[in-house]
Short mmCIF file of C-alpha atoms in Angstrom, two decimals:
data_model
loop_
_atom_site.label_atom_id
_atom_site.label_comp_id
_atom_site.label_asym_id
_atom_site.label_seq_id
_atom_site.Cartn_x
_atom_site.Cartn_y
_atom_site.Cartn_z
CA UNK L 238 45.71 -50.01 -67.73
CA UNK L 239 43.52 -47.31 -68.73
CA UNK L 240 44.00 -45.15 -71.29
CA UNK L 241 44.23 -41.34 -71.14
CA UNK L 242 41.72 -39.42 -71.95
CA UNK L 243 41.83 -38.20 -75.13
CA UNK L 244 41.23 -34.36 -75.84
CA UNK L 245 38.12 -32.65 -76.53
CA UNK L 246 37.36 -31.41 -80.16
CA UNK L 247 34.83 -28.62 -81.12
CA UNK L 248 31.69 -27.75 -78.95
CA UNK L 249 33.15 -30.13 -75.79
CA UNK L 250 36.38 -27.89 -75.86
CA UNK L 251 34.55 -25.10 -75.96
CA UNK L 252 31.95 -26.09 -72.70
CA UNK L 253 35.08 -27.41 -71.03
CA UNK L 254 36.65 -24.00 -70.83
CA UNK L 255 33.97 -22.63 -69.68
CA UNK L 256 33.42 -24.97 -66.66
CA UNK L 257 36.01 -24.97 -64.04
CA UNK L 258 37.36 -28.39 -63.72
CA UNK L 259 36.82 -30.71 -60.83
CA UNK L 260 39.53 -30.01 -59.72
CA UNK L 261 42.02 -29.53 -56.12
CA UNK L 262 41.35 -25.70 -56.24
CA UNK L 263 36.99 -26.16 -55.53
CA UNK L 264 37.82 -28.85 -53.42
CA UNK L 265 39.61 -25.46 -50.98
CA UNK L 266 36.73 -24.08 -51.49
CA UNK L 267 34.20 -26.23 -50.12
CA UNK L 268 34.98 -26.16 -46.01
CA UNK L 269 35.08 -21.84 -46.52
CA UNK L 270 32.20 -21.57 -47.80
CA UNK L 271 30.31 -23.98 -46.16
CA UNK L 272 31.68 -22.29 -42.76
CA UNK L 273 29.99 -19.09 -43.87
CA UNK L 274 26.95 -20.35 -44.45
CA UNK L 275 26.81 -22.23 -41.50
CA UNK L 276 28.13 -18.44 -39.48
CA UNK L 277 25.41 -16.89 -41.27
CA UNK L 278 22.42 -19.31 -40.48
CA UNK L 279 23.47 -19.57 -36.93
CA UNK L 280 23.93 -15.37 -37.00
CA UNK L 281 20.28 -15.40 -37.90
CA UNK L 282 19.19 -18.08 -35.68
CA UNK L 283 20.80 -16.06 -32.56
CA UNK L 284 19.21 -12.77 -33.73
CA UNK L 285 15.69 -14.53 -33.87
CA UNK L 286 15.97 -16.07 -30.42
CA UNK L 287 17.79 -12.77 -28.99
CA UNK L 288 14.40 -10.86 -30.55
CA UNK L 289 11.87 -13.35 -28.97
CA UNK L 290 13.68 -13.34 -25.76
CA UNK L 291 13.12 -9.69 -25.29
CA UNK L 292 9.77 -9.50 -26.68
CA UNK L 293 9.22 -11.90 -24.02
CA UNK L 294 10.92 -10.07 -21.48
CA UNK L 295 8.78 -6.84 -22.59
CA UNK L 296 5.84 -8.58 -21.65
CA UNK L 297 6.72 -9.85 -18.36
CA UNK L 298 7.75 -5.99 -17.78
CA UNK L 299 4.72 -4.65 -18.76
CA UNK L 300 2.82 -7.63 -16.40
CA UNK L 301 5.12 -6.71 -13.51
CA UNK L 302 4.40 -2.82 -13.61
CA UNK L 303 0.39 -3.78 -13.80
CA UNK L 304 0.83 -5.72 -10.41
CA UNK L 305 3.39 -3.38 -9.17
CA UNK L 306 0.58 -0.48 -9.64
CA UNK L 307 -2.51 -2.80 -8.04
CA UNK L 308 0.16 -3.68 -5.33
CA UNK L 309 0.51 0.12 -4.63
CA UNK L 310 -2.90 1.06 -4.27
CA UNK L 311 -3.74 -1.42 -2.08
CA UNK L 312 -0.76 -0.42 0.17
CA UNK L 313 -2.20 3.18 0.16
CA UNK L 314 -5.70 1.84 1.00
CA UNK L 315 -3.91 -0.13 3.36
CA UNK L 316 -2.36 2.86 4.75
CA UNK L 317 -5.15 4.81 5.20
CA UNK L 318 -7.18 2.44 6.61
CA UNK L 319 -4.42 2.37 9.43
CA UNK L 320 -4.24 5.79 9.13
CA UNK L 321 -7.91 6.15 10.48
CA UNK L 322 -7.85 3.81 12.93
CA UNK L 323 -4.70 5.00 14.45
CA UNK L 324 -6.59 8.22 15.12
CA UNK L 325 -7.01 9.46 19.42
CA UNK L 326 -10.80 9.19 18.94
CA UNK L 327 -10.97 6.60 17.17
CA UNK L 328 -8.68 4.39 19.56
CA UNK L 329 -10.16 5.81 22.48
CA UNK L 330 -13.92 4.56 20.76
CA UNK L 331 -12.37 1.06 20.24
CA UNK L 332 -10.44 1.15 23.66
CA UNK L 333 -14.12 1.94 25.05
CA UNK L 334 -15.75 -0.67 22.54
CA UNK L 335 -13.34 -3.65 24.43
CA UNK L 336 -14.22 -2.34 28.21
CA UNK L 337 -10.87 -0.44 28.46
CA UNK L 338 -10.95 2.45 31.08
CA UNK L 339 -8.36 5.39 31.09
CA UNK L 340 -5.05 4.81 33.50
CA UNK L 341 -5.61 6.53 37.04
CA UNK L 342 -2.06 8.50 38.47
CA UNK L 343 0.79 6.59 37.96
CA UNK L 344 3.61 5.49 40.24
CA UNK L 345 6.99 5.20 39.46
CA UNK L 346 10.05 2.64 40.79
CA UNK L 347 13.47 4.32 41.41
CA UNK L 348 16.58 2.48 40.85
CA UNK L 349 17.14 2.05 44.80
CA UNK L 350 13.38 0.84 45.02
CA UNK L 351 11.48 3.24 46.05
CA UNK L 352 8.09 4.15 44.84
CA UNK L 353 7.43 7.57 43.73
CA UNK L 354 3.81 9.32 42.88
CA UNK L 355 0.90 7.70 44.21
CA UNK L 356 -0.63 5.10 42.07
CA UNK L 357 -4.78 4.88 41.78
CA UNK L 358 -7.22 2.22 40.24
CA UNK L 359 -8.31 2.92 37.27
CA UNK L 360 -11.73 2.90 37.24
CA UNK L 361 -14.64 3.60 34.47
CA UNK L 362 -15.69 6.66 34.51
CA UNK L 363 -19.44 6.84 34.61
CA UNK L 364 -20.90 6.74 31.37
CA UNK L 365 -22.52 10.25 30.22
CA UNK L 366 -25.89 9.88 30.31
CA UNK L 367 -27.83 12.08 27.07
CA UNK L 368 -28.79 15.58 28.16
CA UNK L 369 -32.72 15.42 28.37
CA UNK L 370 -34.83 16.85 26.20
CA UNK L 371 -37.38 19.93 27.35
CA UNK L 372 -40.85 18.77 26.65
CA UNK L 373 -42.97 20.90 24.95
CA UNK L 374 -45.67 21.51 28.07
CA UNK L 375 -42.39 22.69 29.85
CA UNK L 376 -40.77 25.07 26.78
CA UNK L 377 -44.57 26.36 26.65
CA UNK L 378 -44.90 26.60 30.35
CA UNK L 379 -41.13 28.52 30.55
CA UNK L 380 -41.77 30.68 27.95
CA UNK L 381 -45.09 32.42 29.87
CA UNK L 382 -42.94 32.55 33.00
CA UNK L 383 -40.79 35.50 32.54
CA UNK L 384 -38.73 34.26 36.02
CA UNK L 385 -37.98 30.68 34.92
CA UNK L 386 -36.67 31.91 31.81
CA UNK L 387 -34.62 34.14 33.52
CA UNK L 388 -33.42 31.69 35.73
CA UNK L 389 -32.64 29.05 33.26
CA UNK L 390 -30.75 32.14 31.19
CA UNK L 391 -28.80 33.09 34.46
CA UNK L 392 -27.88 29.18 34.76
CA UNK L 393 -26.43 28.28 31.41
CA UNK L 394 -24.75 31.58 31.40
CA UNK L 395 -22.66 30.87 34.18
CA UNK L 396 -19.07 30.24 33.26
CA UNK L 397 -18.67 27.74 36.43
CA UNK L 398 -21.73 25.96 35.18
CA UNK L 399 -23.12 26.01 38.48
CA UNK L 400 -26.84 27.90 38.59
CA UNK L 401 -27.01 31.08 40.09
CA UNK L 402 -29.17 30.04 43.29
CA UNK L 403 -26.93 27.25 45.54
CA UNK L 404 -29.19 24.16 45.22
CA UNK L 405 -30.85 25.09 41.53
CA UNK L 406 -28.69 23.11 39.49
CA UNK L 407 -30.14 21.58 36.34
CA UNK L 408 -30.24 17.90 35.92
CA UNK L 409 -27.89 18.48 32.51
CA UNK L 410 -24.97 20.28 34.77
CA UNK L 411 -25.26 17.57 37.82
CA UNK L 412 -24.57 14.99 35.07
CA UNK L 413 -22.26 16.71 33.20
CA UNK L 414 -19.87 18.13 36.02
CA UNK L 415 -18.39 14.41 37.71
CA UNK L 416 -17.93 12.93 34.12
CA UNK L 417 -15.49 15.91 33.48
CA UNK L 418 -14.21 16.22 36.35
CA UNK L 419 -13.28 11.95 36.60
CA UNK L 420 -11.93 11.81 33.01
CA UNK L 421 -8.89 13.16 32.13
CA UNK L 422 -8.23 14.21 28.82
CA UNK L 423 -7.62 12.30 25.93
CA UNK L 424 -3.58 11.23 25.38
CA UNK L 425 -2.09 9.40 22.90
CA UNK L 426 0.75 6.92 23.23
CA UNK L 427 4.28 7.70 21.75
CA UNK L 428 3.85 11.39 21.05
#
């Protein structure tokens, strides 16, 4: 068969020491540290993934608090806007803007059936008509007449804002008295 081999002489010997044999002990060797390697690579492909993932993430946080911050100033806008609007005068101007008129007396059911109060239209109140103005013939002509001025003084003084003569009343208090007298004062609903 084959023949063994024979041993080494001079500089052969000496390399052969010096370089393990081929041998069953590297042959051990090879799965352990080829599992390493392998724990290590995958190690550092897990920590680059991990890292991207929550740069990522940091992004999308950073994108979510921008909306999150338009989102809220536009609900505050929002809010105030209602806020406004919600307002007595400003519902009674829009009630008044869709031909709405203010309730009349209410009536109310009792459990047996019987009605109690005594319920009334509701009509529009007539619609205030704009003081007029004094033309200026008539401020001239008052001011020379020391009795109309008086007169007109005695008249707006008046706490009932009737004139002080019966049958003198100005055209402003004639208009002014049935408007506030018909219209009852401004409520709002639910407080």
């Amino acid at each position: 068969m084959s023949k063994p081999a024979a041993p080494l002489k001079g500089r052969a010997a000496r390399l052969a020491r010096l370089m393990p044999s081929t041998g069953p002990s590297t042959a051990a060797r090879t799965p352990f540290v080829l599992l390493v390697v392998l724990l290590l690579g995958g190690g550092l492909i897990t920590l680059l993934l991990l890292n991207s993932a929550l740069n990522e993430g940091s992004f999308r946080l950073s994108e979510l608090k921008r909306d999150t911050t338009e989102l809220t100033d536009e609900q505050q806008a929002l809010q105030r806007d209602v806020d406004s609007r919600s307002q007595p005068d400003a519902l009674e101007r829009r009630a008044r803007e869709l031909g709405m008129v203010p309730g009349g007396s209410p009536a109310f059911l009792d459990p047996d059936g019987t009605v109690r109060g005594n319920p009334t239209e509701a009509t529009a109140p007539p619609s205030p008509s704009p003081s007029p103005t004094p033309s200026p013939r008539a401020s001239a002509g008052a001011a020379l007449d020391p009795d109309a001025t008086a007169t007109g003084a005695s008249g707006s003084a008046s706490p009932s804002g009737s004139a002080a003569e019966p049958g003198s009343a100005t055209e402003s208090d004639s208009a002014t008295a049935p408007a506030a007298e018909s219209t009852p004062p401004p409520t709002s609903p639910g407080r």
